[in-house]
Amino acid sequence: MPDQQHSSHPSQPNQPNQPNQPNQPGYGGPSGRPTHPGRPGRPGHPGGPHKPAAAQPVLRLEKLVRTHGSGATEVHALRGIDLAVHPGELVAVMGPSGSGKSTLLTLAGGLDTPTSGRVVVEGVDITTAGRRKLSALRRRSIGYVFQDYNLIPALTAAENVALPLELDGTSARKARTAALAALEEIGLRALADRFPDEMSGGQQQRVAIARALVGDRRLVLADEPTGALDSETGESVLALLRLRCDAGAAGILVTHEPRFAAWADRVVFLRDGSVVDETLRSHADSLLTGRAAGL
């Protein structure tokens, strides 16, 4: 399957030479992996043209700077980053370790405060928003996938996924229904009542992904979401993220893997806290491999 996805001759889905391509999104393929219908390109895989940026961006980073320490010990994690992510757009961020990728995500999600610059999410400047307003925005609009999962050990998989909804006032019954649907979507419905220490690392990561996607999240921030997953499951997770963005959300994906970055509309390359290159997905096949090797 992966070799077919990286073919240099895209074909339209549901053509006679693609008999296994389902007509509806979901786990319909022969391997149980989500397919990616509705976009021109390779079966089950994006590859079509970049979406026009007509709507106002869901996320806007303006001259974003983050430094740690001062004087001789000062470290520049980000150096004047400008980035906008629009509804329906998935942006992949690549770069070597220490280039500022994770810092960019924590600032974009309001988990840290920039040294200077602005972070605007759905028209709200979260760098100046009050604590209560920021907390509400994070619960309702932003989904996170962390490298270390950040699941609550005392809660089951379903309870972890339902928690953001319950904190925002959704009834326990409705929150559990939504959580079970999200777990079903990633193939973990059978583990809904297991605790994190009863699951493998890959299963915990998928629960964290379900938590990030549950509800009507307008911005999804994923920091190496496939790190603990095998290749096939990783592709399945990226297909779900892609479908969520196609439905109108905005997403940022941090990854070291060109094959996962290939699901994005746009790829941004960081080095030493600065954007050193940016390319649309339709032009990125050769650049992805070259940059990944050079970074």
PDB file of C-alpha atoms in Angstrom:
ATOM      1  CA  MET A   1       0.000   0.000   0.000  1.00  0.00           C
ATOM      2  CA  PRO A   2       2.603   2.695   0.878  1.00  0.00           C
ATOM      3  CA  ASP A   3       4.335   2.219  -2.508  1.00  0.00           C
ATOM      4  CA  GLN A   4       1.062   2.846  -4.307  1.00  0.00           C
ATOM      5  CA  GLN A   5       0.476   6.000  -2.299  1.00  0.00           C
ATOM      6  CA  HIS A   6       3.775   7.495  -3.420  1.00  0.00           C
ATOM      7  CA  SER A   7       3.196   6.869  -7.102  1.00  0.00           C
ATOM      8  CA  SER A   8       4.118   9.803  -9.308  1.00  0.00           C
ATOM      9  CA  HIS A   9       0.996   9.231 -11.434  1.00  0.00           C
ATOM     10  CA  PRO A  10      -2.058  10.245  -9.390  1.00  0.00           C
ATOM     11  CA  SER A  11      -5.373   8.705 -10.336  1.00  0.00           C
ATOM     12  CA  GLN A  12      -8.913   9.624  -9.481  1.00  0.00           C
ATOM     13  CA  PRO A  13     -10.567   7.549  -6.733  1.00  0.00           C
ATOM     14  CA  ASN A  14     -13.369   5.108  -7.547  1.00  0.00           C
ATOM     15  CA  GLN A  15     -12.120   4.477 -11.081  1.00  0.00           C
ATOM     16  CA  PRO A  16     -12.305   0.999 -12.596  1.00  0.00           C
ATOM     17  CA  ASN A  17      -8.628   0.398 -11.880  1.00  0.00           C
ATOM     18  CA  GLN A  18      -9.267   1.121  -8.192  1.00  0.00           C
ATOM     19  CA  PRO A  19     -11.823  -1.573  -7.275  1.00  0.00           C
ATOM     20  CA  ASN A  20     -11.109  -1.458  -3.562  1.00  0.00           C
ATOM     21  CA  GLN A  21     -11.672   2.265  -3.153  1.00  0.00           C
ATOM     22  CA  PRO A  22     -14.875   2.779  -1.120  1.00  0.00           C
ATOM     23  CA  ASN A  23     -17.420   5.479  -1.856  1.00  0.00           C
ATOM     24  CA  GLN A  24     -17.770   6.716   1.701  1.00  0.00           C
ATOM     25  CA  PRO A  25     -15.244   7.853   4.316  1.00  0.00           C
ATOM     26  CA  GLY A  26     -14.359   5.516   7.120  1.00  0.00           C
ATOM     27  CA  TYR A  27     -12.729   2.173   7.629  1.00  0.00           C
ATOM     28  CA  GLY A  28     -13.843   0.745   4.325  1.00  0.00           C
ATOM     29  CA  GLY A  29     -10.635  -0.346   2.619  1.00  0.00           C
ATOM     30  CA  PRO A  30      -9.313  -3.888   2.484  1.00  0.00           C
ATOM     31  CA  SER A  31      -6.872  -3.210   5.306  1.00  0.00           C
ATOM     32  CA  GLY A  32      -9.423  -1.440   7.508  1.00  0.00           C
ATOM     33  CA  ARG A  33      -7.677   1.910   6.984  1.00  0.00           C
ATOM     34  CA  PRO A  34      -9.672   5.097   6.513  1.00  0.00           C
ATOM     35  CA  THR A  35      -9.916   6.253   2.946  1.00  0.00           C
ATOM     36  CA  HIS A  36      -9.711   9.819   1.779  1.00  0.00           C
ATOM     37  CA  PRO A  37     -12.502  10.390  -0.760  1.00  0.00           C
ATOM     38  CA  GLY A  38     -13.513  13.672  -2.288  1.00  0.00           C
ATOM     39  CA  ARG A  39     -10.063  15.022  -3.124  1.00  0.00           C
ATOM     40  CA  PRO A  40      -8.297  14.583  -6.454  1.00  0.00           C
ATOM     41  CA  GLY A  41      -5.165  12.528  -6.067  1.00  0.00           C
ATOM     42  CA  ARG A  42      -4.058   9.071  -5.091  1.00  0.00           C
ATOM     43  CA  PRO A  43      -6.655   6.638  -3.715  1.00  0.00           C
ATOM     44  CA  GLY A  44      -7.006   7.036   0.014  1.00  0.00           C
ATOM     45  CA  HIS A  45      -4.364   9.769  -0.034  1.00  0.00           C
ATOM     46  CA  PRO A  46      -4.325  13.510  -0.697  1.00  0.00           C
ATOM     47  CA  GLY A  47      -2.519  14.935  -3.630  1.00  0.00           C
ATOM     48  CA  GLY A  48      -4.875  17.490  -5.064  1.00  0.00           C
ATOM     49  CA  PRO A  49      -4.340  21.229  -5.347  1.00  0.00           C
ATOM     50  CA  HIS A  50      -3.930  23.525  -2.387  1.00  0.00           C
ATOM     51  CA  LYS A  51      -7.233  24.919  -1.104  1.00  0.00           C
ATOM     52  CA  PRO A  52      -7.817  28.620  -1.756  1.00  0.00           C
ATOM     53  CA  ALA A  53      -7.411  30.748   1.346  1.00  0.00           C
ATOM     54  CA  ALA A  54     -10.655  32.715   0.947  1.00  0.00           C
ATOM     55  CA  ALA A  55     -11.949  32.545   4.516  1.00  0.00           C
ATOM     56  CA  GLN A  56     -10.438  34.239   7.528  1.00  0.00           C
ATOM     57  CA  PRO A  57      -7.739  32.065   9.100  1.00  0.00           C
ATOM     58  CA  VAL A  58      -8.601  29.954  12.115  1.00  0.00           C
ATOM     59  CA  LEU A  59      -5.050  30.506  13.385  1.00  0.00           C
ATOM     60  CA  ARG A  60      -2.770  33.453  12.783  1.00  0.00           C
ATOM     61  CA  LEU A  61       0.742  33.797  14.168  1.00  0.00           C
ATOM     62  CA  GLU A  62       2.221  37.270  13.828  1.00  0.00           C
ATOM     63  CA  LYS A  63       5.923  38.015  14.308  1.00  0.00           C
ATOM     64  CA  LEU A  64       6.049  35.318  16.977  1.00  0.00           C
ATOM     65  CA  VAL A  65       9.179  35.317  19.140  1.00  0.00           C
ATOM     66  CA  ARG A  66       9.982  33.003  22.038  1.00  0.00           C
ATOM     67  CA  THR A  67      13.218  33.230  23.963  1.00  0.00           C
ATOM     68  CA  HIS A  68      14.386  31.420  27.078  1.00  0.00           C
ATOM     69  CA  GLY A  69      16.876  32.860  29.538  1.00  0.00           C
ATOM     70  CA  SER A  70      18.707  36.139  29.072  1.00  0.00           C
ATOM     71  CA  GLY A  71      22.111  37.520  28.337  1.00  0.00           C
ATOM     72  CA  ALA A  72      24.764  34.920  27.594  1.00  0.00           C
ATOM     73  CA  THR A  73      22.328  32.077  28.257  1.00  0.00           C
ATOM     74  CA  GLU A  74      19.539  33.412  26.038  1.00  0.00           C
ATOM     75  CA  VAL A  75      18.116  30.834  23.634  1.00  0.00           C
ATOM     76  CA  HIS A  76      15.902  31.822  20.696  1.00  0.00           C
ATOM     77  CA  ALA A  77      13.283  29.094  20.263  1.00  0.00           C
ATOM     78  CA  LEU A  78      11.287  31.072  17.676  1.00  0.00           C
ATOM     79  CA  ARG A  79      12.430  34.092  15.679  1.00  0.00           C
ATOM     80  CA  GLY A  80       9.600  36.202  14.247  1.00  0.00           C
ATOM     81  CA  ILE A  81       7.337  33.471  12.866  1.00  0.00           C
ATOM     82  CA  ASP A  82       4.423  34.510  10.626  1.00  0.00           C
ATOM     83  CA  LEU A  83       1.909  31.791   9.762  1.00  0.00           C
ATOM     84  CA  ALA A  84      -1.800  31.594   8.928  1.00  0.00           C
ATOM     85  CA  VAL A  85      -3.869  28.398   8.773  1.00  0.00           C
ATOM     86  CA  HIS A  86      -7.302  28.593   7.153  1.00  0.00           C
ATOM     87  CA  PRO A  87     -10.441  26.472   7.517  1.00  0.00           C
ATOM     88  CA  GLY A  88     -10.039  23.192   5.666  1.00  0.00           C
ATOM     89  CA  GLU A  89      -6.260  23.444   5.619  1.00  0.00           C
ATOM     90  CA  LEU A  90      -3.742  21.007   7.083  1.00  0.00           C
ATOM     91  CA  VAL A  91      -0.218  22.386   7.434  1.00  0.00           C
ATOM     92  CA  ALA A  92       2.723  20.090   8.126  1.00  0.00           C
ATOM     93  CA  VAL A  93       5.699  21.518  10.025  1.00  0.00           C
ATOM     94  CA  MET A  94       9.048  19.809   9.552  1.00  0.00           C
ATOM     95  CA  GLY A  95      12.555  20.472  10.777  1.00  0.00           C
ATOM     96  CA  PRO A  96      15.363  18.991  12.875  1.00  0.00           C
ATOM     97  CA  SER A  97      15.170  18.558  16.635  1.00  0.00           C
ATOM     98  CA  GLY A  98      15.450  21.940  18.332  1.00  0.00           C
ATOM     99  CA  SER A  99      14.149  23.874  15.329  1.00  0.00           C
ATOM    100  CA  GLY A 100      11.122  25.202  17.253  1.00  0.00           C
ATOM    101  CA  LYS A 101       8.363  22.893  16.029  1.00  0.00           C
ATOM    102  CA  SER A 102       6.951  21.928  19.437  1.00  0.00           C
ATOM    103  CA  THR A 103       7.359  25.494  20.724  1.00  0.00           C
ATOM    104  CA  LEU A 104       5.275  26.717  17.805  1.00  0.00           C
ATOM    105  CA  LEU A 105       2.480  24.295  18.735  1.00  0.00           C
ATOM    106  CA  THR A 106       2.453  25.166  22.435  1.00  0.00           C
ATOM    107  CA  LEU A 107       2.211  28.873  21.598  1.00  0.00           C
ATOM    108  CA  ALA A 108      -0.461  28.286  18.943  1.00  0.00           C
ATOM    109  CA  GLY A 109      -2.570  26.415  21.490  1.00  0.00           C
ATOM    110  CA  GLY A 110      -2.191  28.944  24.291  1.00  0.00           C
ATOM    111  CA  LEU A 111      -0.139  26.596  26.477  1.00  0.00           C
ATOM    112  CA  ASP A 112       2.736  29.074  26.626  1.00  0.00           C
ATOM    113  CA  THR A 113       3.127  32.826  26.197  1.00  0.00           C
ATOM    114  CA  PRO A 114       5.342  34.332  23.482  1.00  0.00           C
ATOM    115  CA  THR A 115       8.102  36.764  24.317  1.00  0.00           C
ATOM    116  CA  SER A 116       6.619  39.025  21.654  1.00  0.00           C
ATOM    117  CA  GLY A 117       4.171  38.792  18.786  1.00  0.00           C
ATOM    118  CA  ARG A 118       0.539  37.678  18.610  1.00  0.00           C
ATOM    119  CA  VAL A 119      -1.397  34.419  18.445  1.00  0.00           C
ATOM    120  CA  VAL A 120      -4.944  34.852  17.102  1.00  0.00           C
ATOM    121  CA  VAL A 121      -7.374  31.907  17.208  1.00  0.00           C
ATOM    122  CA  GLU A 122     -10.806  32.432  15.645  1.00  0.00           C
ATOM    123  CA  GLY A 123     -10.377  36.185  15.922  1.00  0.00           C
ATOM    124  CA  VAL A 124      -9.318  36.096  19.588  1.00  0.00           C
ATOM    125  CA  ASP A 125      -5.841  37.343  20.483  1.00  0.00           C
ATOM    126  CA  ILE A 126      -4.966  34.676  23.027  1.00  0.00           C
ATOM    127  CA  THR A 127      -1.777  36.459  24.033  1.00  0.00           C
ATOM    128  CA  THR A 128      -3.904  39.130  25.726  1.00  0.00           C
ATOM    129  CA  ALA A 129      -7.060  37.131  26.529  1.00  0.00           C
ATOM    130  CA  GLY A 130      -7.992  36.653  30.161  1.00  0.00           C
ATOM    131  CA  ARG A 131      -7.458  33.301  31.815  1.00  0.00           C
ATOM    132  CA  ARG A 132     -11.139  32.325  31.792  1.00  0.00           C
ATOM    133  CA  LYS A 133     -11.642  33.241  28.135  1.00  0.00           C
ATOM    134  CA  LEU A 134      -8.480  31.403  27.143  1.00  0.00           C
ATOM    135  CA  SER A 135      -9.504  28.263  29.045  1.00  0.00           C
ATOM    136  CA  ALA A 136     -12.930  28.257  27.381  1.00  0.00           C
ATOM    137  CA  LEU A 137     -11.377  28.686  23.942  1.00  0.00           C
ATOM    138  CA  ARG A 138      -8.975  25.802  24.536  1.00  0.00           C
ATOM    139  CA  ARG A 139     -11.787  23.500  25.679  1.00  0.00           C
ATOM    140  CA  ARG A 140     -14.168  24.317  22.852  1.00  0.00           C
ATOM    141  CA  SER A 141     -12.061  25.095  19.831  1.00  0.00           C
ATOM    142  CA  ILE A 142      -8.599  23.545  20.164  1.00  0.00           C
ATOM    143  CA  GLY A 143      -7.684  19.874  20.094  1.00  0.00           C
ATOM    144  CA  TYR A 144      -4.181  18.760  21.081  1.00  0.00           C
ATOM    145  CA  VAL A 145      -2.235  15.595  20.411  1.00  0.00           C
ATOM    146  CA  PHE A 146       0.862  15.536  22.619  1.00  0.00           C
ATOM    147  CA  GLN A 147       3.959  13.384  22.164  1.00  0.00           C
ATOM    148  CA  ASP A 148       3.547  11.975  25.677  1.00  0.00           C
ATOM    149  CA  TYR A 149      -0.255  11.398  25.371  1.00  0.00           C
ATOM    150  CA  ASN A 150      -1.191  13.328  28.587  1.00  0.00           C
ATOM    151  CA  LEU A 151      -3.976  10.899  29.471  1.00  0.00           C
ATOM    152  CA  ILE A 152      -5.308  10.957  33.038  1.00  0.00           C
ATOM    153  CA  PRO A 153      -4.343   7.607  34.633  1.00  0.00           C
ATOM    154  CA  ALA A 154      -7.447   7.395  36.848  1.00  0.00           C
ATOM    155  CA  LEU A 155      -9.847   7.749  33.896  1.00  0.00           C
ATOM    156  CA  THR A 156     -10.798   5.140  31.316  1.00  0.00           C
ATOM    157  CA  ALA A 157     -10.245   5.702  27.609  1.00  0.00           C
ATOM    158  CA  ALA A 158     -13.845   6.862  27.152  1.00  0.00           C
ATOM    159  CA  GLU A 159     -13.650   9.133  30.200  1.00  0.00           C
ATOM    160  CA  ASN A 160     -10.410  10.715  28.949  1.00  0.00           C
ATOM    161  CA  VAL A 161     -11.984  11.428  25.568  1.00  0.00           C
ATOM    162  CA  ALA A 162     -15.222  12.741  27.096  1.00  0.00           C
ATOM    163  CA  LEU A 163     -13.527  14.987  29.664  1.00  0.00           C
ATOM    164  CA  PRO A 164     -13.125  18.148  27.507  1.00  0.00           C
ATOM    165  CA  LEU A 165     -16.816  17.998  26.592  1.00  0.00           C
ATOM    166  CA  GLU A 166     -17.919  17.549  30.196  1.00  0.00           C
ATOM    167  CA  LEU A 167     -15.709  20.424  31.342  1.00  0.00           C
ATOM    168  CA  ASP A 168     -17.476  22.585  28.779  1.00  0.00           C
ATOM    169  CA  GLY A 169     -20.912  21.718  30.156  1.00  0.00           C
ATOM    170  CA  THR A 170     -21.958  18.752  28.018  1.00  0.00           C
ATOM    171  CA  SER A 171     -23.942  16.165  29.971  1.00  0.00           C
ATOM    172  CA  ALA A 172     -22.062  13.013  30.942  1.00  0.00           C
ATOM    173  CA  ARG A 173     -24.386  10.914  28.788  1.00  0.00           C
ATOM    174  CA  LYS A 174     -23.898  12.989  25.640  1.00  0.00           C
ATOM    175  CA  ALA A 175     -20.177  13.305  26.272  1.00  0.00           C
ATOM    176  CA  ARG A 176     -19.812   9.526  26.582  1.00  0.00           C
ATOM    177  CA  THR A 177     -21.797   8.979  23.381  1.00  0.00           C
ATOM    178  CA  ALA A 178     -19.490  11.371  21.529  1.00  0.00           C
ATOM    179  CA  ALA A 179     -16.424   9.752  23.106  1.00  0.00           C
ATOM    180  CA  LEU A 180     -17.502   6.275  22.048  1.00  0.00           C
ATOM    181  CA  ALA A 181     -18.074   7.511  18.499  1.00  0.00           C
ATOM    182  CA  ALA A 182     -14.583   9.030  18.449  1.00  0.00           C
ATOM    183  CA  LEU A 183     -13.053   5.799  19.763  1.00  0.00           C
ATOM    184  CA  GLU A 184     -14.987   3.827  17.153  1.00  0.00           C
ATOM    185  CA  GLU A 185     -13.549   6.095  14.485  1.00  0.00           C
ATOM    186  CA  ILE A 186      -9.988   5.179  15.456  1.00  0.00           C
ATOM    187  CA  GLY A 187     -10.765   1.508  15.968  1.00  0.00           C
ATOM    188  CA  LEU A 188     -10.637   1.422  19.795  1.00  0.00           C
ATOM    189  CA  ARG A 189     -14.300   1.124  20.769  1.00  0.00           C
ATOM    190  CA  ALA A 190     -13.569  -2.230  22.441  1.00  0.00           C
ATOM    191  CA  LEU A 191     -11.066  -0.554  24.796  1.00  0.00           C
ATOM    192  CA  ALA A 192     -13.417   2.220  25.940  1.00  0.00           C
ATOM    193  CA  ASP A 193     -13.452   1.070  29.568  1.00  0.00           C
ATOM    194  CA  ARG A 194      -9.755   0.311  29.924  1.00  0.00           C
ATOM    195  CA  PHE A 195      -7.392   2.543  31.881  1.00  0.00           C
ATOM    196  CA  PRO A 196      -4.219   3.929  30.284  1.00  0.00           C
ATOM    197  CA  ASP A 197      -1.939   1.451  32.078  1.00  0.00           C
ATOM    198  CA  GLU A 198      -3.980  -1.376  30.534  1.00  0.00           C
ATOM    199  CA  MET A 199      -3.193  -0.188  27.000  1.00  0.00           C
ATOM    200  CA  SER A 200      -0.094  -0.197  24.824  1.00  0.00           C
ATOM    201  CA  GLY A 201       1.691   3.021  23.930  1.00  0.00           C
ATOM    202  CA  GLY A 202       0.149   2.992  20.470  1.00  0.00           C
ATOM    203  CA  GLN A 203      -3.331   2.504  21.903  1.00  0.00           C
ATOM    204  CA  GLN A 204      -2.815   5.374  24.352  1.00  0.00           C
ATOM    205  CA  GLN A 205      -1.709   7.588  21.483  1.00  0.00           C
ATOM    206  CA  ARG A 206      -4.856   6.765  19.540  1.00  0.00           C
ATOM    207  CA  VAL A 207      -6.997   7.601  22.589  1.00  0.00           C
ATOM    208  CA  ALA A 208      -5.204  10.957  22.782  1.00  0.00           C
ATOM    209  CA  ILE A 209      -6.000  11.513  19.110  1.00  0.00           C
ATOM    210  CA  ALA A 210      -9.673  10.687  19.703  1.00  0.00           C
ATOM    211  CA  ARG A 211      -9.718  13.237  22.540  1.00  0.00           C
ATOM    212  CA  ALA A 212      -8.270  15.882  20.209  1.00  0.00           C
ATOM    213  CA  LEU A 213     -10.879  15.207  17.529  1.00  0.00           C
ATOM    214  CA  VAL A 214     -13.996  14.809  19.701  1.00  0.00           C
ATOM    215  CA  GLY A 215     -16.560  17.588  19.469  1.00  0.00           C
ATOM    216  CA  ASP A 216     -16.462  20.552  17.129  1.00  0.00           C
ATOM    217  CA  ARG A 217     -12.783  21.463  17.341  1.00  0.00           C
ATOM    218  CA  ARG A 218     -11.869  24.200  14.905  1.00  0.00           C
ATOM    219  CA  LEU A 219      -8.115  23.893  15.392  1.00  0.00           C
ATOM    220  CA  VAL A 220      -6.249  20.597  15.784  1.00  0.00           C
ATOM    221  CA  LEU A 221      -2.587  20.687  16.844  1.00  0.00           C
ATOM    222  CA  ALA A 222      -0.737  17.386  16.517  1.00  0.00           C
ATOM    223  CA  ASP A 223       2.840  16.980  17.774  1.00  0.00           C
ATOM    224  CA  GLU A 224       4.270  13.797  16.221  1.00  0.00           C
ATOM    225  CA  PRO A 225       0.897  12.010  16.531  1.00  0.00           C
ATOM    226  CA  THR A 226       2.191   8.885  14.787  1.00  0.00           C
ATOM    227  CA  GLY A 227       5.344   8.452  16.869  1.00  0.00           C
ATOM    228  CA  ALA A 228       4.081   5.430  18.829  1.00  0.00           C
ATOM    229  CA  LEU A 229       2.123   3.889  15.953  1.00  0.00           C
ATOM    230  CA  ASP A 230       2.976   1.317  13.316  1.00  0.00           C
ATOM    231  CA  SER A 231       3.026   2.444   9.702  1.00  0.00           C
ATOM    232  CA  GLU A 232      -0.484   1.313   8.780  1.00  0.00           C
ATOM    233  CA  THR A 233      -2.126   2.750  11.904  1.00  0.00           C
ATOM    234  CA  GLY A 234      -0.199   5.984  11.404  1.00  0.00           C
ATOM    235  CA  GLU A 235      -1.622   6.354   7.921  1.00  0.00           C
ATOM    236  CA  SER A 236      -5.106   5.658   9.307  1.00  0.00           C
ATOM    237  CA  VAL A 237      -4.722   8.406  11.899  1.00  0.00           C
ATOM    238  CA  LEU A 238      -3.506  10.882   9.280  1.00  0.00           C
ATOM    239  CA  ALA A 239      -6.531  10.029   7.142  1.00  0.00           C
ATOM    240  CA  LEU A 240      -8.820  10.932  10.054  1.00  0.00           C
ATOM    241  CA  LEU A 241      -7.000  14.217  10.612  1.00  0.00           C
ATOM    242  CA  ARG A 242      -7.249  14.933   6.902  1.00  0.00           C
ATOM    243  CA  LEU A 243     -10.991  14.242   6.894  1.00  0.00           C
ATOM    244  CA  ARG A 244     -11.502  16.548   9.879  1.00  0.00           C
ATOM    245  CA  CYS A 245      -9.726  19.348   8.045  1.00  0.00           C
ATOM    246  CA  ASP A 246     -11.728  18.660   4.887  1.00  0.00           C
ATOM    247  CA  ALA A 247     -14.835  19.138   7.038  1.00  0.00           C
ATOM    248  CA  GLY A 248     -13.693  22.682   7.894  1.00  0.00           C
ATOM    249  CA  ALA A 249     -11.194  22.486  10.746  1.00  0.00           C
ATOM    250  CA  ALA A 250      -7.656  23.858  10.538  1.00  0.00           C
ATOM    251  CA  GLY A 251      -4.758  21.621  11.490  1.00  0.00           C
ATOM    252  CA  ILE A 252      -1.036  21.759  12.178  1.00  0.00           C
ATOM    253  CA  LEU A 253       0.923  18.523  12.052  1.00  0.00           C
ATOM    254  CA  VAL A 254       4.487  18.326  13.363  1.00  0.00           C
ATOM    255  CA  THR A 255       6.302  15.370  11.851  1.00  0.00           C
ATOM    256  CA  HIS A 256       9.713  14.084  10.783  1.00  0.00           C
ATOM    257  CA  GLU A 257       8.167  11.734   8.219  1.00  0.00           C
ATOM    258  CA  PRO A 258       7.778  12.969   4.612  1.00  0.00           C
ATOM    259  CA  ARG A 259       5.125  10.301   3.945  1.00  0.00           C
ATOM    260  CA  PHE A 260       2.955  11.743   6.738  1.00  0.00           C
ATOM    261  CA  ALA A 261       3.649  15.339   5.685  1.00  0.00           C
ATOM    262  CA  ALA A 262       2.314  14.299   2.282  1.00  0.00           C
ATOM    263  CA  TRP A 263      -1.204  14.364   3.759  1.00  0.00           C
ATOM    264  CA  ALA A 264      -0.937  18.144   4.234  1.00  0.00           C
ATOM    265  CA  ASP A 265      -1.915  20.963   1.885  1.00  0.00           C
ATOM    266  CA  ARG A 266       1.225  22.885   2.720  1.00  0.00           C
ATOM    267  CA  VAL A 267       4.591  22.052   4.262  1.00  0.00           C
ATOM    268  CA  VAL A 268       6.567  24.566   6.341  1.00  0.00           C
ATOM    269  CA  PHE A 269      10.224  23.899   7.154  1.00  0.00           C
ATOM    270  CA  LEU A 270      11.812  25.317  10.317  1.00  0.00           C
ATOM    271  CA  ARG A 271      15.446  25.667  11.255  1.00  0.00           C
ATOM    272  CA  ASP A 272      16.806  27.458  14.336  1.00  0.00           C
ATOM    273  CA  GLY A 273      13.406  28.974  15.083  1.00  0.00           C
ATOM    274  CA  SER A 274      12.842  30.470  11.630  1.00  0.00           C
ATOM    275  CA  VAL A 275      10.868  29.456   8.556  1.00  0.00           C
ATOM    276  CA  VAL A 276      13.464  28.512   5.940  1.00  0.00           C
ATOM    277  CA  ASP A 277      11.121  27.175   3.273  1.00  0.00           C
ATOM    278  CA  GLU A 278       7.453  26.638   2.515  1.00  0.00           C
ATOM    279  CA  THR A 279       5.789  24.727  -0.282  1.00  0.00           C
ATOM    280  CA  LEU A 280       2.326  23.717  -1.434  1.00  0.00           C
ATOM    281  CA  ARG A 281       1.605  20.003  -1.361  1.00  0.00           C
ATOM    282  CA  SER A 282       1.103  19.864  -5.142  1.00  0.00           C
ATOM    283  CA  HIS A 283       4.741  20.923  -5.632  1.00  0.00           C
ATOM    284  CA  ALA A 284       6.294  19.122  -2.698  1.00  0.00           C
ATOM    285  CA  ASP A 285       7.019  15.519  -3.719  1.00  0.00           C
ATOM    286  CA  SER A 286      10.709  15.960  -4.465  1.00  0.00           C
ATOM    287  CA  LEU A 287      11.253  18.788  -1.990  1.00  0.00           C
ATOM    288  CA  LEU A 288       9.862  16.755   0.912  1.00  0.00           C
ATOM    289  CA  THR A 289      12.454  14.049   0.474  1.00  0.00           C
ATOM    290  CA  GLY A 290      15.285  16.480  -0.131  1.00  0.00           C
ATOM    291  CA  ARG A 291      14.448  18.725   2.810  1.00  0.00           C
ATOM    292  CA  ALA A 292      13.905  15.798   5.169  1.00  0.00           C
ATOM    293  CA  ALA A 293      17.371  14.534   4.307  1.00  0.00           C
ATOM    294  CA  GLY A 294      18.954  17.980   4.530  1.00  0.00           C
ATOM    295  CA  LEU A 295      17.276  19.051   7.773  1.00  0.00           C
TER     296      LEU A 295
END
